[in-house]
PDB file of C-alpha atoms and ligand atoms in Angstrom:
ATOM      1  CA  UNK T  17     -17.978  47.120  -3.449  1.00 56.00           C
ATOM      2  CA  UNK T  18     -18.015  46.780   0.736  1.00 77.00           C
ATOM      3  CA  UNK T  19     -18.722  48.702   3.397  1.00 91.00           C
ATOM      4  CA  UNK T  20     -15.266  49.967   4.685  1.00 95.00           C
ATOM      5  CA  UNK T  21     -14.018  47.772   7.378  1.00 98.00           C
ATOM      6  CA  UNK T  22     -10.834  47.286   9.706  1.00 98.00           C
ATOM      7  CA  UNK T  23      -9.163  46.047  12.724  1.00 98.00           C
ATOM      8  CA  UNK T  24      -9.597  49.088  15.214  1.00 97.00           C
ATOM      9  CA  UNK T  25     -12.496  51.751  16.487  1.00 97.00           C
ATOM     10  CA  UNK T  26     -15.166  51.885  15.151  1.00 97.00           C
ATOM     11  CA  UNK T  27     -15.229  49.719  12.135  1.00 98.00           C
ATOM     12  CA  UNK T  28     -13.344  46.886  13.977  1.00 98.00           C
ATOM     13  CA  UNK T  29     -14.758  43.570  14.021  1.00 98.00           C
ATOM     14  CA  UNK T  30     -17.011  44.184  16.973  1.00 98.00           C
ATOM     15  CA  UNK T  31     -18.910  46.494  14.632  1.00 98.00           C
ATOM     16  CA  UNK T  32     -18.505  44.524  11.449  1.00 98.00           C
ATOM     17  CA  UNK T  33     -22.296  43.318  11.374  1.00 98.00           C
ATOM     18  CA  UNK T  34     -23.319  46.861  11.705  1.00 97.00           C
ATOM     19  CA  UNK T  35     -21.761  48.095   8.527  1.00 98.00           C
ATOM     20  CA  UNK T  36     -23.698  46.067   6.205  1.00 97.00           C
ATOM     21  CA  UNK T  37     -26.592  44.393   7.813  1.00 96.00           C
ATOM     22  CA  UNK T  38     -27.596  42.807   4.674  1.00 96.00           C
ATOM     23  CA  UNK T  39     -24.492  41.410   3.573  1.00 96.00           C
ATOM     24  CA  UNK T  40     -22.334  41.061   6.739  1.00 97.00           C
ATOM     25  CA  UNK T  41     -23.409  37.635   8.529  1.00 97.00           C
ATOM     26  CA  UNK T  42     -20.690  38.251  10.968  1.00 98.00           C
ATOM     27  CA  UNK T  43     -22.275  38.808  14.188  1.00 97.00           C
ATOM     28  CA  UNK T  44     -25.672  36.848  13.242  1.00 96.00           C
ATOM     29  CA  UNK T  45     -23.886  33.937  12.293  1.00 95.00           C
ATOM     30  CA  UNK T  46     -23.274  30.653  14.369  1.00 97.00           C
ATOM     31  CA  UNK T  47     -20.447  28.826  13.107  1.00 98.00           C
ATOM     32  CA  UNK T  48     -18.161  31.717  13.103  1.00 98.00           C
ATOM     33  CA  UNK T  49     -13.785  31.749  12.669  1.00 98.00           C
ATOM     34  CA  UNK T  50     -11.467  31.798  14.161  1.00 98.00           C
ATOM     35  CA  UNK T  51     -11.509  29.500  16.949  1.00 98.00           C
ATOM     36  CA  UNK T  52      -9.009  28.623  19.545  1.00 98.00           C
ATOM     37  CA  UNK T  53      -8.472  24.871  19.384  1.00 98.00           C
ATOM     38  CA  UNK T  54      -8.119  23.450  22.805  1.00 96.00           C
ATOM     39  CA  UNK T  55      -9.773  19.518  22.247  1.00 94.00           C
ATOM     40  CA  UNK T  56     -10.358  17.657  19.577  1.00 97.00           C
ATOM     41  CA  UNK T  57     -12.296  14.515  18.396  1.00 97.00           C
ATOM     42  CA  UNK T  58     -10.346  11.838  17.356  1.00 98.00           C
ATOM     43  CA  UNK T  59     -11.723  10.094  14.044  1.00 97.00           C
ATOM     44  CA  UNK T  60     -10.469   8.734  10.413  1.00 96.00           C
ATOM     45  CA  UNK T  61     -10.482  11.801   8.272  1.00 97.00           C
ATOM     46  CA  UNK T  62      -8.850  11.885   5.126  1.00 97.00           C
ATOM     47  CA  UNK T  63      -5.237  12.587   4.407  1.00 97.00           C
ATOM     48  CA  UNK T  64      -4.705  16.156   3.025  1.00 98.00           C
ATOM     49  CA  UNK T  65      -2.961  15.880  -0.560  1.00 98.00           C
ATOM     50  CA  UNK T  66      -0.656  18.626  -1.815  1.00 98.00           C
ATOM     51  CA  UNK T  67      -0.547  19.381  -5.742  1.00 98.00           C
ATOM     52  CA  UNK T  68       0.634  22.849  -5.476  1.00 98.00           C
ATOM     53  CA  UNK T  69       3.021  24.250  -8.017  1.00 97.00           C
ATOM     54  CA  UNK T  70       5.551  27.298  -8.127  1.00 96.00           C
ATOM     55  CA  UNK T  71       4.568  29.852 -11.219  1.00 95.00           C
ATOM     56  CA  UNK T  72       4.314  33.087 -11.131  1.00 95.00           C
ATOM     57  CA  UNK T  73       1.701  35.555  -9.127  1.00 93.00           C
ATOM     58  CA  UNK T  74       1.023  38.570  -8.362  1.00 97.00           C
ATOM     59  CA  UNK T  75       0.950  40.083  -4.591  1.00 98.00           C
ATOM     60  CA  UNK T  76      -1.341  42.740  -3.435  1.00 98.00           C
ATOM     61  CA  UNK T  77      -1.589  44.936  -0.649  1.00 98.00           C
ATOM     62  CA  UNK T  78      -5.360  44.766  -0.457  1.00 97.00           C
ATOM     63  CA  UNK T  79      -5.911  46.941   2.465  1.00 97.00           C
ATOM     64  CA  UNK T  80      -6.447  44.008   5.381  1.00 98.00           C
ATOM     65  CA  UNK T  81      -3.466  41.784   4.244  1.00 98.00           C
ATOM     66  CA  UNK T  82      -0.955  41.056   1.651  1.00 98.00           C
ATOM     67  CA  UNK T  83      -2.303  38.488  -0.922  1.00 98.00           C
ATOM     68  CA  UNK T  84      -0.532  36.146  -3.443  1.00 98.00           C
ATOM     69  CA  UNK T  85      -2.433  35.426  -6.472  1.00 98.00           C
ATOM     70  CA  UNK T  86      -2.148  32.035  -8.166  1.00 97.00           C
ATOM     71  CA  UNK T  87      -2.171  31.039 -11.350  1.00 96.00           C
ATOM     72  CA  UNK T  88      -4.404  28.106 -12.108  1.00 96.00           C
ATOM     73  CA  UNK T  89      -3.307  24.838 -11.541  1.00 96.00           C
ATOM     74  CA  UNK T  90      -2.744  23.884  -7.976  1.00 98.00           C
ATOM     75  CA  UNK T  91      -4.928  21.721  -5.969  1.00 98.00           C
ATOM     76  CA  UNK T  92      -5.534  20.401  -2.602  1.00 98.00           C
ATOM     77  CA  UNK T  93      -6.758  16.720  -2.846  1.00 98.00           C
ATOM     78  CA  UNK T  94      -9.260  15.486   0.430  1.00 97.00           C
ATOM     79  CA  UNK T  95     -10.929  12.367   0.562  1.00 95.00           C
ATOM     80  CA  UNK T  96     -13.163  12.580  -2.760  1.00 94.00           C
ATOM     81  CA  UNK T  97     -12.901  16.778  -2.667  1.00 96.00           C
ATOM     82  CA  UNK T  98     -10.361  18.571  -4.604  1.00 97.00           C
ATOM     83  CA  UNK T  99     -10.131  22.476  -3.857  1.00 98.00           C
ATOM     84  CA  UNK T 100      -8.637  24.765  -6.056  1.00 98.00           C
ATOM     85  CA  UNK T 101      -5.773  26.962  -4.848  1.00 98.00           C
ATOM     86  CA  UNK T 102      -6.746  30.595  -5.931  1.00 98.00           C
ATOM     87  CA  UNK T 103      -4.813  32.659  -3.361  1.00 98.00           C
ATOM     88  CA  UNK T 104      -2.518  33.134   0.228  1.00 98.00           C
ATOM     89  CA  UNK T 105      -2.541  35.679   2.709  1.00 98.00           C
ATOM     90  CA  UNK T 106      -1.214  36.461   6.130  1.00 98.00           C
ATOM     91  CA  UNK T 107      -2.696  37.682   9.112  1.00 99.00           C
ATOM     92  CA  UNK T 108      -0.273  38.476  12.466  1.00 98.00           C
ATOM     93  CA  UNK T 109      -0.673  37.393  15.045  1.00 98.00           C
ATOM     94  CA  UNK T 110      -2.345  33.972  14.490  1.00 99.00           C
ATOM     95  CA  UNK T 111      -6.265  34.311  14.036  1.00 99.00           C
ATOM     96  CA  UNK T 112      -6.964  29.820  15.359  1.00 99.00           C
ATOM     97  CA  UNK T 113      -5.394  30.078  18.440  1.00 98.00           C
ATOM     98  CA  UNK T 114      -4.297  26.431  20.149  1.00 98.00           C
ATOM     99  CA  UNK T 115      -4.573  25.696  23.845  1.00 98.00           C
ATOM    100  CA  UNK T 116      -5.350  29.568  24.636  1.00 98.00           C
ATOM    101  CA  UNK T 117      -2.160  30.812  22.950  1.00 98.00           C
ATOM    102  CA  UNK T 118      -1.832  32.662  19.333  1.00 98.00           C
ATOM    103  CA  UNK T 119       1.442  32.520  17.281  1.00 98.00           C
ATOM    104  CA  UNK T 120       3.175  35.766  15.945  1.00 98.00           C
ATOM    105  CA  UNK T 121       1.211  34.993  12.310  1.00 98.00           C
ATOM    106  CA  UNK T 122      -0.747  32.664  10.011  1.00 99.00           C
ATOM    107  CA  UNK T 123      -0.632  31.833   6.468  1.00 98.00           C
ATOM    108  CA  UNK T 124      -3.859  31.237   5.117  1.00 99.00           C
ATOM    109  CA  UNK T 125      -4.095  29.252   1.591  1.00 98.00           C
ATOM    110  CA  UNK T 126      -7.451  29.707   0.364  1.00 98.00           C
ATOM    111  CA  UNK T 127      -8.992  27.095  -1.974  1.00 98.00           C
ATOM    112  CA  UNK T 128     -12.203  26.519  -3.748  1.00 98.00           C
ATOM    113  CA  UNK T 129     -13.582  23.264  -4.176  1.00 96.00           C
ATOM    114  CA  UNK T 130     -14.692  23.027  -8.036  1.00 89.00           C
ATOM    115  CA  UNK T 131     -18.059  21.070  -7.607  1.00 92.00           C
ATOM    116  CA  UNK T 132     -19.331  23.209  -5.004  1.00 93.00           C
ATOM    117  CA  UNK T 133     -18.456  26.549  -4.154  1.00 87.00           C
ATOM    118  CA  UNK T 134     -17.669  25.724  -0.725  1.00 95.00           C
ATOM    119  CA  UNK T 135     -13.874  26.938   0.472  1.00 98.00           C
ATOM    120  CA  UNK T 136     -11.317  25.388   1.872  1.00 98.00           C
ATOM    121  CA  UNK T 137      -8.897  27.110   3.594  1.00 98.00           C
ATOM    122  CA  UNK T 138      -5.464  25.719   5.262  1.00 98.00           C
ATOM    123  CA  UNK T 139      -4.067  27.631   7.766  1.00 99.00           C
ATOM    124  CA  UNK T 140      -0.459  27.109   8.816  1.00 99.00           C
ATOM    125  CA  UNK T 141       1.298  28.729  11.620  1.00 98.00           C
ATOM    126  CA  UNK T 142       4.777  30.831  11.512  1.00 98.00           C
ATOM    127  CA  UNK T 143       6.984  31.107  14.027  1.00 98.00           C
ATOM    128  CA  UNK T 144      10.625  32.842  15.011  1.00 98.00           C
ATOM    129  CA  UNK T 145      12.985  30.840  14.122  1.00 98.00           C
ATOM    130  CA  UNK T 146      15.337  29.547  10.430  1.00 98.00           C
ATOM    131  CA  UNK T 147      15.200  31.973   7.865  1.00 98.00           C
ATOM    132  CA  UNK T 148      12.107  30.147   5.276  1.00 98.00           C
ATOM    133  CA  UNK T 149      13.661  31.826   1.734  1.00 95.00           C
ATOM    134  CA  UNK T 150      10.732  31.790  -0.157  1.00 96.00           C
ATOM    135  CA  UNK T 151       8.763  33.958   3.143  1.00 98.00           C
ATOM    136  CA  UNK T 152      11.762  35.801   2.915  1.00 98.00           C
ATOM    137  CA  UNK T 153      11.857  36.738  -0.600  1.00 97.00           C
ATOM    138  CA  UNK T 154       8.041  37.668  -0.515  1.00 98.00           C
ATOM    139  CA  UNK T 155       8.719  40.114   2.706  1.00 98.00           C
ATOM    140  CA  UNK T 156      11.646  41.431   0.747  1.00 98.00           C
ATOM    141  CA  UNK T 157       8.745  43.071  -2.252  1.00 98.00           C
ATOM    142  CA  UNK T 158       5.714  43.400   0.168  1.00 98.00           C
ATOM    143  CA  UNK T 159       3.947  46.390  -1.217  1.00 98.00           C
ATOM    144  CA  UNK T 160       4.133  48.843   1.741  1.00 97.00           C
ATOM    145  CA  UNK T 161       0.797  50.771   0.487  1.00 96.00           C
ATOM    146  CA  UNK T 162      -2.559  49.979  -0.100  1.00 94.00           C
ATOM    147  CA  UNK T 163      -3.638  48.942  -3.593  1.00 96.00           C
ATOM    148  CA  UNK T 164       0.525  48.189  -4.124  1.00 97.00           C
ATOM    149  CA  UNK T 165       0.855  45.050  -6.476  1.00 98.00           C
ATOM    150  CA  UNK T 166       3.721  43.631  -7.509  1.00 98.00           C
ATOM    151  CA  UNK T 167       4.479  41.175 -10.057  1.00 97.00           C
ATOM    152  CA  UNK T 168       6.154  37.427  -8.676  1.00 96.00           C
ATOM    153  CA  UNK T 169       7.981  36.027 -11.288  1.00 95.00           C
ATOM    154  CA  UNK T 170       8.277  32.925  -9.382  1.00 94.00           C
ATOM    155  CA  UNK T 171       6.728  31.901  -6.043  1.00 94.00           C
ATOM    156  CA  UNK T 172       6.569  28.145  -4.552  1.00 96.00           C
ATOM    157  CA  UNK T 173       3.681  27.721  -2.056  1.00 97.00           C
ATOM    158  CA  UNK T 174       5.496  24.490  -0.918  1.00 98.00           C
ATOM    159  CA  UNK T 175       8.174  25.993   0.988  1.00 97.00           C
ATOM    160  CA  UNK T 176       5.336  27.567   3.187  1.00 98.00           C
ATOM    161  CA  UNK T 177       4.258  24.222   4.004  1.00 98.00           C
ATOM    162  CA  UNK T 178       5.440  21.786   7.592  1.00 98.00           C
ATOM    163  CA  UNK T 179       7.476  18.382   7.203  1.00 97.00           C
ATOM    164  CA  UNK T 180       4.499  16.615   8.781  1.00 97.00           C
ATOM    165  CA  UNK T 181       0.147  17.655   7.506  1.00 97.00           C
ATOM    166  CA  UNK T 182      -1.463  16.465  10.712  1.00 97.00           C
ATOM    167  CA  UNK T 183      -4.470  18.823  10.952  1.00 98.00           C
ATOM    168  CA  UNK T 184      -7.456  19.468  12.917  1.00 98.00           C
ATOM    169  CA  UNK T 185     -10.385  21.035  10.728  1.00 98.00           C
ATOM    170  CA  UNK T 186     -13.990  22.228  11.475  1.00 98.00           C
ATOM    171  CA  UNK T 187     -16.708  23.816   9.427  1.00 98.00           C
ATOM    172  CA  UNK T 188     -16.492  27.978   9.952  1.00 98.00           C
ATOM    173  CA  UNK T 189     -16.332  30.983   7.952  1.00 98.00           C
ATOM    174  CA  UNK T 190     -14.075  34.173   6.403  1.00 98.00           C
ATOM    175  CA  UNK T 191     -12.828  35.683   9.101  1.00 98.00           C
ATOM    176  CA  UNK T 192     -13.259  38.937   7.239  1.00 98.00           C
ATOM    177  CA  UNK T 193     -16.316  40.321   5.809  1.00 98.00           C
ATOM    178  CA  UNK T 194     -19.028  38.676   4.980  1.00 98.00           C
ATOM    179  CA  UNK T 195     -17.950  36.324   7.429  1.00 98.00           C
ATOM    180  CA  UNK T 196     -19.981  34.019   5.069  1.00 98.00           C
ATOM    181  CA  UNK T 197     -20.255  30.262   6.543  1.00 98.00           C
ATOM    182  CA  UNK T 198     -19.088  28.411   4.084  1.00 97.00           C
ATOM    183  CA  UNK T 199     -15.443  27.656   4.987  1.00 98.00           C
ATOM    184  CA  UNK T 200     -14.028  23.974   5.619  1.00 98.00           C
ATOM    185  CA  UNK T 201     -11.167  24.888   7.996  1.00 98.00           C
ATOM    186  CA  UNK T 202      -8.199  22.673   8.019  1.00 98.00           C
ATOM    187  CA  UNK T 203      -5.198  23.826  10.675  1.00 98.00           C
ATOM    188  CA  UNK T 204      -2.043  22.306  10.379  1.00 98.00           C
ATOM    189  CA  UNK T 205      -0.771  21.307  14.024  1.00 98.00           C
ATOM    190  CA  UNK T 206       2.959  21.882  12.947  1.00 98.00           C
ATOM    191  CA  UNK T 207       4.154  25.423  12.664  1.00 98.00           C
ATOM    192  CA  UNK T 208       7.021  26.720  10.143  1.00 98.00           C
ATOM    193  CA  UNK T 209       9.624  28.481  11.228  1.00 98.00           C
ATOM    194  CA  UNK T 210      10.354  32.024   9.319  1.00 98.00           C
ATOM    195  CA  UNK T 211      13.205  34.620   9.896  1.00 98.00           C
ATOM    196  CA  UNK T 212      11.853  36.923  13.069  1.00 98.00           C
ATOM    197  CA  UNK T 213      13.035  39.741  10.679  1.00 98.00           C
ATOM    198  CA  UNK T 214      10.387  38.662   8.440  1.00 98.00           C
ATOM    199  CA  UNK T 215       7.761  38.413  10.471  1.00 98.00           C
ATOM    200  CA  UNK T 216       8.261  42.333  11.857  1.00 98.00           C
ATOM    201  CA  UNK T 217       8.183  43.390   8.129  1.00 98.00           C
ATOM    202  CA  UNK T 218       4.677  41.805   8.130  1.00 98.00           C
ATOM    203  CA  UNK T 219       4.205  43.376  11.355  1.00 98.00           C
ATOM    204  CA  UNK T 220       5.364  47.038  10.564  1.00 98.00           C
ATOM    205  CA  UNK T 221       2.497  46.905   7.771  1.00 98.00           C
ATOM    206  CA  UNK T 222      -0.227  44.680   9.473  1.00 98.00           C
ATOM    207  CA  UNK T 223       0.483  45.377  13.003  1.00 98.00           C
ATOM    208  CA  UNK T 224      -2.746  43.780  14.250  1.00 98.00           C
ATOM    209  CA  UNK T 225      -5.243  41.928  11.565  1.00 98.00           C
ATOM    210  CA  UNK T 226      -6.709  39.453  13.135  1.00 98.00           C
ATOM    211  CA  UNK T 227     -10.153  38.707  13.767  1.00 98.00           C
ATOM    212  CA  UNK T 228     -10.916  37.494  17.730  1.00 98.00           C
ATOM    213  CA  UNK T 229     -11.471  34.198  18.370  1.00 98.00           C
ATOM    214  CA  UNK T 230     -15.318  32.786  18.430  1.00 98.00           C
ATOM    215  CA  UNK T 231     -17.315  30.366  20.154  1.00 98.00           C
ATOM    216  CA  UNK T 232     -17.578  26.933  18.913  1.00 97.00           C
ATOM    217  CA  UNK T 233     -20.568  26.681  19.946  1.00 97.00           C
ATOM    218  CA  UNK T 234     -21.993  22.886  19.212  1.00 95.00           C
ATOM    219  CA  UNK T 235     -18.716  21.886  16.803  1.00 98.00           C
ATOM    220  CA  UNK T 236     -16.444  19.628  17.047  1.00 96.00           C
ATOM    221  CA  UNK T 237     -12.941  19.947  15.684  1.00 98.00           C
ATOM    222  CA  UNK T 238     -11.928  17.044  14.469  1.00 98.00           C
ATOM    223  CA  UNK T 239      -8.171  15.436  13.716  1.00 98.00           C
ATOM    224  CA  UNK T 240      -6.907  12.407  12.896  1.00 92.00           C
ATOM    225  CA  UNK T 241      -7.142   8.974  14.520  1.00 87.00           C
TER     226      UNK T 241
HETATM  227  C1  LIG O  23      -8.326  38.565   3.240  1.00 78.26           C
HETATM  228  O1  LIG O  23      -9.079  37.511   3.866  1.00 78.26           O
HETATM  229  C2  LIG O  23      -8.327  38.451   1.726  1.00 78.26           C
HETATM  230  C3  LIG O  23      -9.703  38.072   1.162  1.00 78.26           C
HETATM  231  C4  LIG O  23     -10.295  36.883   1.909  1.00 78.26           C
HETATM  232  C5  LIG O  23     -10.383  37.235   3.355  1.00 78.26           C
HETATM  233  O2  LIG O  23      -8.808  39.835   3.580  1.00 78.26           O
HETATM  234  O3  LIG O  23      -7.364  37.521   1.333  1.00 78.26           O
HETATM  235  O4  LIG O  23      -9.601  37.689  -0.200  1.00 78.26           O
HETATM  236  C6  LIG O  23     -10.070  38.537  -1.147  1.00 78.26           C
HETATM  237  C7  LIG O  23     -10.126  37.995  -2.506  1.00 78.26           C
HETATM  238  O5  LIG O  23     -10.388  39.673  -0.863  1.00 78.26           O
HETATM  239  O6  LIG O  23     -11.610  36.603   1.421  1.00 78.26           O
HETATM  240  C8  LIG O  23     -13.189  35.458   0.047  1.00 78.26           C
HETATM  241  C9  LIG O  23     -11.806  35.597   0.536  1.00 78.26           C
HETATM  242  O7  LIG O  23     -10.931  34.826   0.176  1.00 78.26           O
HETATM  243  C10 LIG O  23     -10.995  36.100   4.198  1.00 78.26           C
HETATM  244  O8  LIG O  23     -10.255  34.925   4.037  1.00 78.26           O
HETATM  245  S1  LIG O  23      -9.886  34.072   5.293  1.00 78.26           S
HETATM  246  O9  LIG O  23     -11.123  33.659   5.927  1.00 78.26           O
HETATM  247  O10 LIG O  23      -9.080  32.996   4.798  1.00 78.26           O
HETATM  248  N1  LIG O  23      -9.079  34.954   6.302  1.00 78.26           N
HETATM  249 ZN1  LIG O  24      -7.138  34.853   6.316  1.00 78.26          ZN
END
């Protein structure tokens, strides 16, 4: 188990290296997330791949976030690297901010690549706008307390997704806790519209859990040509 950790006072992320100096990388570290996105290198990356599937999960209320649990099976597919798909969260507002500005939240769908270790983690943007029915019908049995779980009988990560996969991505880290470095980001440019109701239901729960933005020191993010 962790040292207890938050969003606010005295265990908020200015403090996080403090807590555990061992364990906690998050201050000592260099290639730290989020980031606000504000140029980018143009160059031929891969093409991101989608094999998600809908089954059934189970969502937490883990304390920081609410979490969907996936069942094995779904992958993301880049270049010659295939990531597993092991869980989604959301933070509010956006952690990656773009051109200075955050967005009201961020869906983060965190993936583990089966040869290494290394994660990859796709982070899409919500915004006000059409009601998304599958968001909906997750903010409908958020667990309101801590520890809270319920069982999904059916939950498609696809709906969560934009028309378009044009992404920028850059090598970074959790932005919880460890704060370990080994996290390929990928940020999709295109946001998804969610029912505003929706996202206060997030909000009335998570008010404020994300981490600040970080310097990107000597990376580049990159996007496509
Ligand atoms: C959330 O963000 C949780 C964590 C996650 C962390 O607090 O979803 O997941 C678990 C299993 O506790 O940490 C290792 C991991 O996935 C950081 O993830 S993030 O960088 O994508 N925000
Ligand atoms: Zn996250």
């Amino acid at each position: 188990t962790s040292a207890h950790w938050g969003y606010t006072g005295p265990v908020g992320p200015e403090h996080w290296a403090d807590l555990d100096k061992k364990n906690f990388v998050c201050s000592a570290g260099t290639q730290q997330s989020p980031i606000n996105i504000n140029s980018a290198v143009k160059a031929d990356i891969p093409h991101i791949a989608i094999g998600w599937h809908k089954g059934g999960g189970n969502m937490v209320n883990n304390g920081h976030t609410i979490q969907i649990n996936m069942p094995q099976g779904s992958t993301l597919t880049r270049g010659d690297r295939v990531y597993e798909l092991v869980q989604f969260h959301f933070h509010a507002p956006s952690e990656h901010h773009v051109a200075g500005k955050s967005f009201p939240m961020e869906v983060h769908f965190v993936h583990k690549d089966t040869q290494s270790g290394t994660l990859g983690v796709l982070g899409v943007f919500l915004t006000p706008g059409a009601t998304n029915a599958s968001f909906a019908a997750l903010a409908a049995a958020f667990p309101e307390l801590p520890n809270g779980e319920v069982t999904i009988d059916e939950v498609n990560p696809n709906w969560l997704l934009p028309a378009s996969l044009g992404y920028w991505t850059y090598e970074g880290s959790l932005t919880t806790p460890p704060c370990a470095e080994n996290v390929e980001w990928m940020v999709a440019m295109e946001p998804v519209d969610v029912d505003p109701a929706d996202i206060q239901r997030f909000a009335s729960l998570y008010p404020s859990n994300a981490r600040p933005i970080h310097s990107p020191n000597r990376r580049f993010i990159v996007r496509q040509s």
